[in-house]
């Protein structure tokens, strides 16, 4: 047993929940959640709300996700009594060449566990970028399942981008962690490293052209992004920087819509994006836990946590056998959930992969771009080897919607690379196995296990639980932290069909996270240049 935090953080972390009978939105930034909840207030549904939230994150949490990213979404359609999944993952350029990524044995492995390459070309800079799917995915969801016009849904994001990002200590932390990568790109450096140093609290960052790009998307949707005037700007910037992404690559991009993976557990049906996400591991973890604990005790016991830890180790072992080396440790990604008064519910997780992605901000659009080439192996002959036009087919993202008796009961997702699926599944299991509220489950101590030789555990667990787990595993005892987040960053919400009450909250470790109830979107005044929110 190791204690890794004798001199570490000394905080008690809690976060408030938002409650409403008219719906709620939970996200990693509470202003983005407010942008989403405003759509509910204006008569929109949960899909309108999640799309507004996702776009708003471009302006308030640009380091985690955005126009240059990709992801998954699960939607529960209350009237139709069915769930749909959307895969809008990134795709390699059609002209991808392994010779662009020569292995450098002197470099450490990438966050995905693949060999490092010369100049970190698979994790930093223009050649680490895949065709982004975010705009296609969000537009697909809004067009097919939303109720409001795109300009209305995107108005808060545009206003936030016009205003600029008010820098606090948490923003400075995010920038400081990635300062070296950001310094490689002149546009990113000018935005995030004024004077050559990370932006400091009480300053304001403006991302040039981002508001104009959002407005262009609001007017032209995915058509302009992938096949129109905006596509021309994007490809021009990419190719000028050394990317092989072409106009044909953008024009060929597709969103995959399909029936999500469904798994039954104690009367619930959990819907996830399936085997390309963390959903298959979630299914295997729950099945293993159910077999070992067919009738749960009234409250979790030390044996409960032994079962959960063994189930996580089991599913991760199977995953690594299936996929080879994929050990994502990325600190990026943003997860959010929404529910409306009609019972429609959405879970969305999307990402730039690593924090600030490639570190590249495209000069003609203000878009921060992903580094998802690092999902692929630079060596020939492996299932994950880079091949032109290949789509990301293995991710830890695990947005989950849980349904019982024909009603969506809760939605949960998280950011945090390998930490995502264990955290999401524990929160879900605590609610299903022990009847915990979403608020109680989010605040409960967690452990993390991914078949890596040890199990990390929060010291808030009882001494009996620690002793029981120490008999079976090598333990790393580490408390929850604001940084680094050792147990993922979870966003979740629930809805009680009997009362209609919706409850949402974000992880206690996320100081800027939160949930919001329906209300008009209003920006807090920051000066005389305050923009109006306009459709």
Short mmCIF file of C-alpha atoms in Angstrom, two decimals:
data_model
loop_
_atom_site.label_atom_id
_atom_site.label_comp_id
_atom_site.label_asym_id
_atom_site.label_seq_id
_atom_site.Cartn_x
_atom_site.Cartn_y
_atom_site.Cartn_z
CA UNK A 1 0.00 0.00 0.00
CA UNK A 2 1.41 3.37 -0.96
CA UNK A 3 0.35 6.79 0.25
CA UNK A 4 1.04 9.27 -2.52
CA UNK A 5 -0.34 12.45 -0.92
CA UNK A 6 1.16 12.98 2.54
CA UNK A 7 1.96 16.56 1.56
CA UNK A 8 -0.74 17.01 -1.06
CA UNK A 9 -4.02 18.91 -1.23
CA UNK A 10 -5.98 19.40 1.97
CA UNK A 11 -9.44 20.33 0.72
CA UNK A 12 -12.95 19.09 1.36
CA UNK A 13 -14.61 19.11 -2.03
CA UNK A 14 -18.36 19.46 -2.52
CA UNK A 15 -20.49 20.93 -5.28
CA UNK A 16 -24.09 22.19 -5.27
CA UNK A 17 -26.85 20.58 -7.31
CA UNK A 18 -29.39 22.42 -9.46
CA UNK A 19 -33.05 21.37 -9.18
CA UNK A 20 -36.05 22.06 -11.39
CA UNK A 21 -39.22 20.42 -12.70
CA UNK A 22 -38.60 22.06 -16.07
CA UNK A 23 -35.31 20.42 -16.90
CA UNK A 24 -31.65 20.95 -16.08
CA UNK A 25 -28.24 21.01 -17.79
CA UNK A 26 -24.94 19.88 -16.21
CA UNK A 27 -21.53 20.70 -17.67
CA UNK A 28 -17.87 21.24 -16.85
CA UNK A 29 -18.41 25.00 -17.03
CA UNK A 30 -21.49 26.47 -15.39
CA UNK A 31 -21.76 29.37 -17.89
CA UNK A 32 -22.02 26.83 -20.70
CA UNK A 33 -24.68 25.01 -18.69
CA UNK A 34 -26.58 28.30 -18.38
CA UNK A 35 -26.39 28.76 -22.16
CA UNK A 36 -27.98 25.34 -22.55
CA UNK A 37 -30.62 25.86 -19.88
CA UNK A 38 -31.68 29.08 -21.63
CA UNK A 39 -32.86 26.97 -24.54
CA UNK A 40 -35.16 25.06 -22.18
CA UNK A 41 -36.46 28.37 -20.85
CA UNK A 42 -37.22 29.47 -24.43
CA UNK A 43 -39.26 26.34 -25.13
CA UNK A 44 -36.51 24.15 -26.58
CA UNK A 45 -35.84 20.52 -25.76
CA UNK A 46 -32.89 18.64 -24.29
CA UNK A 47 -31.15 18.40 -27.68
CA UNK A 48 -31.35 22.16 -28.20
CA UNK A 49 -29.90 22.56 -24.72
CA UNK A 50 -26.97 20.19 -25.20
CA UNK A 51 -25.99 21.73 -28.54
CA UNK A 52 -26.05 25.25 -27.06
CA UNK A 53 -23.92 24.03 -24.14
CA UNK A 54 -21.39 22.36 -26.43
CA UNK A 55 -20.97 25.44 -28.61
CA UNK A 56 -20.65 27.73 -25.58
CA UNK A 57 -17.72 25.66 -24.31
CA UNK A 58 -15.68 26.95 -27.27
CA UNK A 59 -15.61 30.33 -25.54
CA UNK A 60 -15.40 29.40 -21.84
CA UNK A 61 -13.48 26.10 -21.80
CA UNK A 62 -11.59 26.07 -25.13
CA UNK A 63 -8.82 23.80 -23.87
CA UNK A 64 -11.06 20.74 -23.50
CA UNK A 65 -13.33 20.55 -26.54
CA UNK A 66 -14.68 22.60 -29.41
CA UNK A 67 -15.15 23.02 -33.14
CA UNK A 68 -11.86 21.26 -33.82
CA UNK A 69 -12.80 18.16 -31.80
CA UNK A 70 -14.93 15.02 -32.02
CA UNK A 71 -17.05 12.79 -29.83
CA UNK A 72 -20.17 10.77 -29.05
CA UNK A 73 -23.75 11.56 -28.09
CA UNK A 74 -26.61 9.42 -26.72
CA UNK A 75 -30.18 10.76 -26.95
CA UNK A 76 -33.30 9.35 -25.27
CA UNK A 77 -36.44 10.36 -27.17
CA UNK A 78 -39.26 10.24 -24.65
CA UNK A 79 -42.26 10.17 -27.00
CA UNK A 80 -40.71 7.67 -29.38
CA UNK A 81 -39.49 5.54 -26.47
CA UNK A 82 -36.14 4.91 -28.11
CA UNK A 83 -32.49 5.85 -27.84
CA UNK A 84 -30.11 6.90 -30.61
CA UNK A 85 -26.33 7.21 -30.62
CA UNK A 86 -24.21 9.55 -32.71
CA UNK A 87 -20.56 8.86 -33.54
CA UNK A 88 -18.78 11.97 -34.77
CA UNK A 89 -15.24 10.79 -34.20
CA UNK A 90 -12.20 12.10 -36.06
CA UNK A 91 -10.85 10.66 -39.33
CA UNK A 92 -7.28 10.54 -40.61
CA UNK A 93 -6.46 12.48 -43.77
CA UNK A 94 -6.85 10.35 -46.88
CA UNK A 95 -3.21 10.98 -47.78
CA UNK A 96 -1.83 10.00 -44.36
CA UNK A 97 1.70 8.58 -44.70
CA UNK A 98 3.65 6.65 -42.10
CA UNK A 99 6.88 8.29 -43.26
CA UNK A 100 5.57 11.56 -41.82
CA UNK A 101 5.75 9.95 -38.36
CA UNK A 102 9.17 8.29 -37.93
CA UNK A 103 9.53 6.66 -34.53
CA UNK A 104 12.00 8.32 -32.18
CA UNK A 105 13.11 5.76 -29.54
CA UNK A 106 14.49 8.55 -27.35
CA UNK A 107 11.00 9.96 -26.77
CA UNK A 108 8.51 8.63 -24.22
CA UNK A 109 5.32 6.88 -25.32
CA UNK A 110 2.39 9.08 -26.26
CA UNK A 111 -0.61 9.43 -23.92
CA UNK A 112 -2.22 6.60 -25.92
CA UNK A 113 0.72 4.30 -25.26
CA UNK A 114 2.16 4.39 -28.80
CA UNK A 115 5.81 5.20 -29.59
CA UNK A 116 6.88 8.81 -29.74
CA UNK A 117 7.81 10.19 -33.14
CA UNK A 118 10.25 12.80 -34.36
CA UNK A 119 9.26 16.32 -33.27
CA UNK A 120 6.20 14.88 -31.48
CA UNK A 121 4.42 15.14 -34.82
CA UNK A 122 1.65 12.74 -33.75
CA UNK A 123 0.70 14.72 -30.63
CA UNK A 124 1.62 18.36 -31.38
CA UNK A 125 1.31 20.64 -34.37
CA UNK A 126 -0.48 20.44 -37.69
CA UNK A 127 0.32 16.81 -38.51
CA UNK A 128 -1.35 15.60 -35.31
CA UNK A 129 -4.77 16.84 -36.49
CA UNK A 130 -7.59 14.60 -37.78
CA UNK A 131 -10.71 15.73 -39.65
CA UNK A 132 -12.90 17.09 -36.81
CA UNK A 133 -16.44 15.76 -36.42
CA UNK A 134 -17.86 18.09 -33.76
CA UNK A 135 -19.72 20.51 -36.03
CA UNK A 136 -21.18 17.66 -38.07
CA UNK A 137 -22.32 15.84 -34.93
CA UNK A 138 -23.88 18.87 -33.25
CA UNK A 139 -25.60 19.98 -36.46
CA UNK A 140 -26.91 16.47 -37.10
CA UNK A 141 -28.40 16.27 -33.61
CA UNK A 142 -29.98 19.72 -33.79
CA UNK A 143 -31.40 19.25 -37.28
CA UNK A 144 -32.91 15.82 -36.64
CA UNK A 145 -33.91 15.99 -32.99
CA UNK A 146 -33.87 19.62 -31.88
CA UNK A 147 -36.73 22.11 -32.12
CA UNK A 148 -34.99 25.50 -32.40
CA UNK A 149 -33.16 27.31 -35.16
CA UNK A 150 -29.39 27.13 -35.20
CA UNK A 151 -28.86 30.93 -34.82
CA UNK A 152 -30.97 30.94 -31.65
CA UNK A 153 -29.16 27.96 -30.15
CA UNK A 154 -25.73 29.40 -30.95
CA UNK A 155 -26.46 33.00 -29.86
CA UNK A 156 -25.01 32.56 -26.34
CA UNK A 157 -21.80 31.00 -27.71
CA UNK A 158 -21.36 33.87 -30.15
CA UNK A 159 -21.92 36.47 -27.43
CA UNK A 160 -19.43 34.72 -25.13
CA UNK A 161 -16.83 34.59 -27.91
CA UNK A 162 -17.34 38.31 -28.63
CA UNK A 163 -16.91 39.18 -24.97
CA UNK A 164 -13.78 37.09 -24.50
CA UNK A 165 -12.66 34.79 -21.70
CA UNK A 166 -12.34 36.31 -18.25
CA UNK A 167 -9.18 34.64 -16.90
CA UNK A 168 -9.26 33.14 -13.40
CA UNK A 169 -6.70 31.01 -11.57
CA UNK A 170 -8.14 27.81 -13.05
CA UNK A 171 -7.71 29.15 -16.60
CA UNK A 172 -4.12 30.14 -15.80
CA UNK A 173 -3.49 26.61 -14.52
CA UNK A 174 -4.79 25.04 -17.73
CA UNK A 175 -2.63 27.30 -19.87
CA UNK A 176 0.46 26.86 -17.72
CA UNK A 177 0.32 23.07 -17.94
CA UNK A 178 0.43 23.29 -21.76
CA UNK A 179 2.58 26.39 -22.19
CA UNK A 180 5.36 24.57 -24.03
CA UNK A 181 2.97 23.12 -26.63
CA UNK A 182 1.13 26.42 -27.05
CA UNK A 183 4.41 28.26 -27.56
CA UNK A 184 5.05 26.22 -30.73
CA UNK A 185 2.10 27.82 -32.53
CA UNK A 186 2.26 31.58 -33.16
CA UNK A 187 -1.52 32.10 -33.04
CA UNK A 188 -2.05 30.05 -29.86
CA UNK A 189 0.96 31.71 -28.27
CA UNK A 190 -0.40 35.18 -29.00
CA UNK A 191 -3.74 34.29 -27.41
CA UNK A 192 -2.79 32.24 -24.37
CA UNK A 193 0.80 33.36 -23.68
CA UNK A 194 0.74 37.17 -23.83
CA UNK A 195 4.26 38.47 -23.40
CA UNK A 196 5.51 34.89 -23.55
CA UNK A 197 3.86 33.86 -20.27
CA UNK A 198 0.55 32.19 -19.36
CA UNK A 199 -2.31 34.66 -19.11
CA UNK A 200 -2.79 35.73 -15.53
CA UNK A 201 -5.97 36.01 -13.46
CA UNK A 202 -8.02 39.22 -13.84
CA UNK A 203 -7.01 39.56 -17.47
CA UNK A 204 -9.16 38.81 -20.48
CA UNK A 205 -8.42 36.59 -23.46
CA UNK A 206 -9.92 37.21 -26.85
CA UNK A 207 -9.74 34.49 -29.47
CA UNK A 208 -9.55 36.32 -32.81
CA UNK A 209 -12.19 35.41 -35.39
CA UNK A 210 -13.85 32.73 -33.20
CA UNK A 211 -17.09 34.71 -32.90
CA UNK A 212 -17.16 35.24 -36.67
CA UNK A 213 -16.60 31.52 -37.25
CA UNK A 214 -19.41 30.61 -34.85
CA UNK A 215 -21.66 33.09 -36.63
CA UNK A 216 -20.75 31.54 -39.98
CA UNK A 217 -21.67 28.09 -38.64
CA UNK A 218 -24.91 29.48 -37.19
CA UNK A 219 -25.84 30.69 -40.67
CA UNK A 220 -24.53 27.82 -42.81
CA UNK A 221 -24.28 24.83 -40.50
CA UNK A 222 -22.17 21.80 -41.30
CA UNK A 223 -22.52 22.50 -45.04
CA UNK A 224 -20.26 25.55 -44.87
CA UNK A 225 -17.89 23.85 -42.43
CA UNK A 226 -17.30 20.74 -44.54
CA UNK A 227 -18.07 21.81 -48.10
CA UNK A 228 -18.42 25.59 -48.28
CA UNK A 229 -16.55 28.82 -47.69
CA UNK A 230 -15.52 27.90 -44.17
CA UNK A 231 -14.10 24.58 -45.39
CA UNK A 232 -11.89 26.49 -47.79
CA UNK A 233 -10.47 28.59 -44.96
CA UNK A 234 -9.94 25.54 -42.75
CA UNK A 235 -8.13 23.51 -45.37
CA UNK A 236 -6.06 26.51 -46.46
CA UNK A 237 -4.77 26.97 -42.92
CA UNK A 238 -4.22 23.24 -42.35
CA UNK A 239 -2.22 22.70 -45.52
CA UNK A 240 -0.18 25.85 -44.99
CA UNK A 241 0.84 24.39 -41.63
CA UNK A 242 1.82 20.99 -43.05
CA UNK A 243 -1.37 18.94 -42.60
CA UNK A 244 -2.40 16.54 -45.38
CA UNK A 245 -6.14 17.10 -44.76
CA UNK A 246 -7.82 18.09 -48.04
CA UNK A 247 -11.13 19.57 -49.17
CA UNK A 248 -12.13 16.04 -50.19
CA UNK A 249 -11.45 14.77 -46.66
CA UNK A 250 -13.74 17.42 -45.17
CA UNK A 251 -16.45 16.93 -47.81
CA UNK A 252 -16.48 13.15 -47.24
CA UNK A 253 -16.96 13.39 -43.47
CA UNK A 254 -20.01 11.50 -42.12
CA UNK A 255 -21.82 11.27 -38.80
CA UNK A 256 -22.77 7.72 -37.87
CA UNK A 257 -26.23 7.40 -36.31
CA UNK A 258 -27.18 4.00 -34.93
CA UNK A 259 -28.98 2.14 -32.17
CA UNK A 260 -26.79 2.44 -29.06
CA UNK A 261 -25.46 -0.48 -27.07
CA UNK A 262 -28.04 -1.46 -24.44
CA UNK A 263 -27.30 -3.38 -21.27
CA UNK A 264 -29.75 -4.37 -18.53
CA UNK A 265 -28.82 -3.97 -14.87
CA UNK A 266 -31.24 -4.32 -11.93
CA UNK A 267 -34.25 -3.17 -13.92
CA UNK A 268 -32.46 -0.37 -15.76
CA UNK A 269 -31.36 -0.26 -19.37
CA UNK A 270 -28.14 1.65 -19.92
CA UNK A 271 -27.49 3.11 -23.38
CA UNK A 272 -23.94 3.92 -24.52
CA UNK A 273 -22.28 4.47 -27.93
CA UNK A 274 -21.00 0.89 -27.83
CA UNK A 275 -17.74 -0.88 -28.60
CA UNK A 276 -16.01 2.16 -30.12
CA UNK A 277 -16.52 3.96 -26.82
CA UNK A 278 -16.11 2.85 -23.23
CA UNK A 279 -19.54 1.22 -23.45
CA UNK A 280 -18.37 -2.34 -23.97
CA UNK A 281 -16.10 -2.14 -20.94
CA UNK A 282 -19.01 -0.70 -18.95
CA UNK A 283 -21.19 -3.65 -19.96
CA UNK A 284 -18.49 -6.15 -19.00
CA UNK A 285 -17.83 -4.44 -15.67
CA UNK A 286 -21.51 -4.46 -14.69
CA UNK A 287 -21.97 -8.07 -15.78
CA UNK A 288 -18.98 -9.16 -13.72
CA UNK A 289 -20.20 -7.21 -10.69
CA UNK A 290 -23.74 -8.59 -11.04
CA UNK A 291 -22.46 -12.19 -11.13
CA UNK A 292 -20.34 -11.59 -8.02
CA UNK A 293 -23.03 -9.60 -6.19
CA UNK A 294 -26.45 -10.86 -7.39
CA UNK A 295 -28.21 -9.32 -4.40
CA UNK A 296 -26.55 -6.13 -3.19
CA UNK A 297 -26.51 -5.20 0.50
CA UNK A 298 -28.51 -2.22 1.67
CA UNK A 299 -25.43 0.01 1.54
CA UNK A 300 -21.98 -0.50 -0.02
CA UNK A 301 -19.64 -2.63 2.08
CA UNK A 302 -15.90 -3.31 1.83
CA UNK A 303 -16.79 -6.39 -0.21
CA UNK A 304 -18.79 -4.22 -2.61
CA UNK A 305 -15.67 -2.25 -3.43
CA UNK A 306 -13.61 -5.40 -3.82
CA UNK A 307 -16.19 -6.61 -6.34
CA UNK A 308 -16.19 -3.29 -8.20
CA UNK A 309 -12.39 -3.21 -8.32
CA UNK A 310 -12.16 -6.78 -9.59
CA UNK A 311 -14.85 -6.08 -12.19
CA UNK A 312 -12.95 -3.05 -13.46
CA UNK A 313 -9.70 -5.00 -13.63
CA UNK A 314 -11.52 -7.76 -15.54
CA UNK A 315 -13.04 -5.48 -18.19
CA UNK A 316 -9.81 -3.52 -18.69
CA UNK A 317 -7.79 -6.70 -19.14
CA UNK A 318 -10.21 -7.84 -21.83
CA UNK A 319 -10.06 -4.42 -23.50
CA UNK A 320 -6.27 -4.39 -23.64
CA UNK A 321 -6.20 -7.90 -25.09
CA UNK A 322 -8.69 -6.87 -27.78
CA UNK A 323 -7.04 -3.58 -28.69
CA UNK A 324 -3.39 -3.88 -27.83
CA UNK A 325 -1.71 -0.83 -26.34
CA UNK A 326 -4.29 1.86 -25.75
CA UNK A 327 -3.64 3.48 -22.39
CA UNK A 328 -5.04 6.96 -22.86
CA UNK A 329 -4.07 9.33 -20.07
CA UNK A 330 -5.38 12.46 -21.75
CA UNK A 331 -6.49 15.29 -19.51
CA UNK A 332 -8.77 16.81 -22.09
CA UNK A 333 -12.45 16.19 -22.97
CA UNK A 334 -15.70 17.77 -21.81
CA UNK A 335 -18.83 15.92 -20.76
CA UNK A 336 -22.32 17.34 -20.36
CA UNK A 337 -25.91 16.17 -19.89
CA UNK A 338 -29.36 17.67 -20.38
CA UNK A 339 -32.95 16.75 -19.63
CA UNK A 340 -36.20 18.57 -20.34
CA UNK A 341 -39.66 18.56 -18.76
CA UNK A 342 -40.90 15.99 -21.30
CA UNK A 343 -38.29 13.46 -20.22
CA UNK A 344 -35.97 13.72 -23.25
CA UNK A 345 -32.41 13.18 -22.02
CA UNK A 346 -28.99 13.59 -23.65
CA UNK A 347 -25.43 12.63 -22.71
CA UNK A 348 -22.62 14.18 -24.78
CA UNK A 349 -18.86 13.80 -24.49
CA UNK A 350 -16.53 15.48 -26.95
CA UNK A 351 -12.87 16.28 -26.97
CA UNK A 352 -9.71 17.74 -28.48
CA UNK A 353 -8.06 14.59 -27.03
CA UNK A 354 -5.29 16.20 -24.99
CA UNK A 355 -5.59 19.52 -23.19
CA UNK A 356 -5.45 22.22 -25.91
CA UNK A 357 -5.31 19.38 -28.45
CA UNK A 358 -2.54 19.90 -31.00
CA UNK A 359 -1.84 23.37 -29.61
CA UNK A 360 -2.73 24.77 -33.04
CA UNK A 361 -5.22 27.63 -33.46
CA UNK A 362 -6.12 28.08 -37.13
CA UNK A 363 -5.41 31.73 -38.04
CA UNK A 364 -8.38 32.18 -40.40
CA UNK A 365 -11.03 30.72 -38.06
CA UNK A 366 -9.81 30.93 -34.45
CA UNK A 367 -10.44 27.18 -34.07
CA UNK A 368 -8.28 25.22 -31.63
CA UNK A 369 -7.58 21.85 -33.26
CA UNK A 370 -7.41 18.28 -31.97
CA UNK A 371 -4.35 16.02 -31.81
CA UNK A 372 -6.26 12.82 -32.53
CA UNK A 373 -3.60 11.38 -34.85
CA UNK A 374 -2.18 10.12 -31.55
CA UNK A 375 -5.05 7.61 -31.39
CA UNK A 376 -3.13 5.67 -34.08
CA UNK A 377 0.07 3.61 -34.09
CA UNK A 378 2.94 5.04 -36.19
CA UNK A 379 4.34 1.54 -36.75
CA UNK A 380 3.13 -0.69 -39.61
CA UNK A 381 1.31 -3.97 -39.14
CA UNK A 382 -0.90 -3.28 -36.12
CA UNK A 383 -4.71 -3.10 -35.89
CA UNK A 384 -4.35 0.53 -34.85
CA UNK A 385 -1.75 1.48 -37.49
CA UNK A 386 -2.32 4.80 -39.27
CA UNK A 387 -4.13 4.33 -42.58
CA UNK A 388 -5.51 7.12 -44.74
CA UNK A 389 -9.21 7.73 -44.10
CA UNK A 390 -9.27 5.57 -40.96
CA UNK A 391 -11.76 6.59 -38.27
CA UNK A 392 -11.02 6.60 -34.55
CA UNK A 393 -12.44 3.27 -33.40
CA UNK A 394 -11.44 2.99 -29.74
CA UNK A 395 -12.17 5.66 -27.17
CA UNK A 396 -12.64 5.91 -23.42
CA UNK A 397 -15.56 8.33 -23.74
CA UNK A 398 -18.67 6.80 -22.21
CA UNK A 399 -21.76 9.06 -22.28
CA UNK A 400 -24.56 7.03 -20.69
CA UNK A 401 -28.33 7.39 -20.44
CA UNK A 402 -30.19 5.07 -18.05
CA UNK A 403 -33.86 4.19 -18.63
CA UNK A 404 -36.26 2.33 -16.35
CA UNK A 405 -39.91 1.50 -17.01
CA UNK A 406 -39.85 3.56 -20.19
CA UNK A 407 -38.56 6.73 -18.48
CA UNK A 408 -35.06 8.20 -18.65
CA UNK A 409 -33.84 8.23 -15.04
CA UNK A 410 -30.29 9.52 -15.21
CA UNK A 411 -27.47 10.56 -17.51
CA UNK A 412 -23.78 10.46 -16.69
CA UNK A 413 -20.49 11.06 -18.50
CA UNK A 414 -16.98 12.20 -17.67
CA UNK A 415 -13.64 13.48 -18.91
CA UNK A 416 -10.28 12.03 -17.99
CA UNK A 417 -8.93 9.45 -20.45
CA UNK A 418 -8.58 6.02 -18.83
CA UNK A 419 -10.36 7.39 -15.77
CA UNK A 420 -13.65 7.98 -17.61
CA UNK A 421 -15.26 4.55 -17.76
CA UNK A 422 -14.42 3.54 -14.16
CA UNK A 423 -15.86 6.81 -12.81
CA UNK A 424 -18.99 6.80 -14.97
CA UNK A 425 -19.74 3.16 -14.21
CA UNK A 426 -19.23 3.54 -10.47
CA UNK A 427 -21.62 6.49 -10.31
CA UNK A 428 -24.18 4.52 -12.33
CA UNK A 429 -23.68 1.38 -10.24
CA UNK A 430 -24.14 3.25 -6.95
CA UNK A 431 -27.46 4.62 -8.23
CA UNK A 432 -28.70 1.27 -9.55
CA UNK A 433 -27.28 -1.10 -6.92
CA UNK A 434 -28.01 1.02 -3.84
CA UNK A 435 -30.64 3.53 -4.87
CA UNK A 436 -28.36 6.51 -4.27
CA UNK A 437 -29.40 9.92 -5.54
CA UNK A 438 -27.25 11.43 -8.25
CA UNK A 439 -25.97 13.97 -5.74
CA UNK A 440 -24.94 11.25 -3.28
CA UNK A 441 -23.33 9.11 -5.98
CA UNK A 442 -21.27 12.01 -7.38
CA UNK A 443 -19.96 12.90 -3.91
CA UNK A 444 -19.19 9.31 -2.89
CA UNK A 445 -15.51 8.31 -2.80
CA UNK A 446 -14.31 6.43 -5.87
CA UNK A 447 -11.53 4.09 -6.80
CA UNK A 448 -9.77 3.75 -10.13
CA UNK A 449 -8.67 0.47 -11.70
CA UNK A 450 -7.60 -0.22 -15.27
CA UNK A 451 -5.39 -3.32 -15.13
CA UNK A 452 -2.18 -1.34 -14.65
CA UNK A 453 -0.73 -3.22 -11.65
CA UNK A 454 -2.31 -1.14 -8.89
CA UNK A 455 -5.62 0.32 -7.79
CA UNK A 456 -5.98 3.97 -6.81
CA UNK A 457 -8.36 4.69 -3.95
CA UNK A 458 -9.67 7.75 -2.16
CA UNK A 459 -8.64 7.81 1.55
CA UNK A 460 -12.18 8.85 2.48
CA UNK A 461 -13.10 5.17 2.22
CA UNK A 462 -13.38 3.40 5.55
CA UNK A 463 -10.31 1.72 7.05
CA UNK A 464 -12.13 -1.60 6.62
CA UNK A 465 -12.54 -0.97 2.89
CA UNK A 466 -8.89 -0.01 2.52
CA UNK A 467 -7.81 -3.14 4.39
CA UNK A 468 -10.06 -5.39 2.30
CA UNK A 469 -8.71 -3.98 -0.97
CA UNK A 470 -5.10 -4.11 0.27
CA UNK A 471 -5.41 -7.88 0.62
CA UNK A 472 -6.17 -8.17 -3.08
CA UNK A 473 -4.40 -5.23 -4.79
CA UNK A 474 -1.41 -2.97 -4.60
CA UNK A 475 -3.04 0.29 -3.52
CA UNK A 476 -2.24 3.91 -4.34
CA UNK A 477 -4.01 6.03 -1.75
CA UNK A 478 -4.69 9.47 -3.18
CA UNK A 479 -7.42 12.02 -2.41
CA UNK A 480 -9.54 13.83 -4.96
CA UNK A 481 -7.78 16.84 -6.43
CA UNK A 482 -8.61 19.84 -8.53
CA UNK A 483 -5.44 19.02 -10.49
CA UNK A 484 -4.61 16.47 -11.60
CA UNK A 485 -8.03 14.88 -11.49
CA UNK A 486 -7.35 11.33 -10.32
CA UNK A 487 -10.92 10.00 -10.50
CA UNK A 488 -12.17 11.71 -13.68
CA UNK A 489 -14.47 14.73 -13.89
CA UNK A 490 -18.09 13.57 -13.90
CA UNK A 491 -21.19 15.44 -15.07
CA UNK A 492 -24.54 13.86 -14.27
CA UNK A 493 -28.24 14.48 -13.79
CA UNK A 494 -31.37 12.60 -12.86
CA UNK A 495 -35.12 12.89 -13.37
CA UNK A 496 -37.83 11.47 -11.12
CA UNK A 497 -40.78 10.62 -13.38
CA UNK A 498 -43.17 10.60 -10.41
CA UNK A 499 -42.54 14.23 -9.48
CA UNK A 500 -40.79 15.57 -12.58
CA UNK A 501 -37.92 16.87 -10.46
CA UNK A 502 -34.63 17.10 -12.34
CA UNK A 503 -31.33 17.29 -10.45
CA UNK A 504 -27.97 18.05 -12.06
CA UNK A 505 -24.40 18.67 -10.94
CA UNK A 506 -20.78 18.51 -12.00
CA UNK A 507 -17.82 16.91 -10.28
CA UNK A 508 -16.72 18.38 -6.92
CA UNK A 509 -13.16 18.70 -8.28
CA UNK A 510 -14.18 21.13 -11.05
CA UNK A 511 -14.26 24.68 -9.63
CA UNK A 512 -15.84 26.18 -12.77
CA UNK A 513 -18.30 23.32 -13.34
CA UNK A 514 -21.96 23.25 -12.46
CA UNK A 515 -25.55 22.80 -13.49
CA UNK A 516 -28.24 25.26 -14.47
CA UNK A 517 -32.02 25.42 -14.49
CA UNK A 518 -34.13 27.12 -17.19
CA UNK A 519 -33.65 30.90 -17.25
CA UNK A 520 -32.85 33.55 -19.86
CA UNK A 521 -29.16 33.71 -20.74
CA UNK A 522 -27.53 36.88 -19.45
CA UNK A 523 -23.86 37.78 -19.49
CA UNK A 524 -22.45 39.41 -16.40
CA UNK A 525 -21.15 42.89 -17.26
CA UNK A 526 -17.39 43.01 -17.75
CA UNK A 527 -17.12 46.49 -19.22
CA UNK A 528 -18.52 48.99 -21.67
CA UNK A 529 -17.98 46.64 -24.62
CA UNK A 530 -20.51 44.10 -23.32
CA UNK A 531 -22.21 42.45 -26.35
CA UNK A 532 -25.90 41.76 -26.55
CA UNK A 533 -27.19 38.21 -26.90
CA UNK A 534 -28.86 38.24 -30.26
CA UNK A 535 -30.30 35.51 -32.50
#
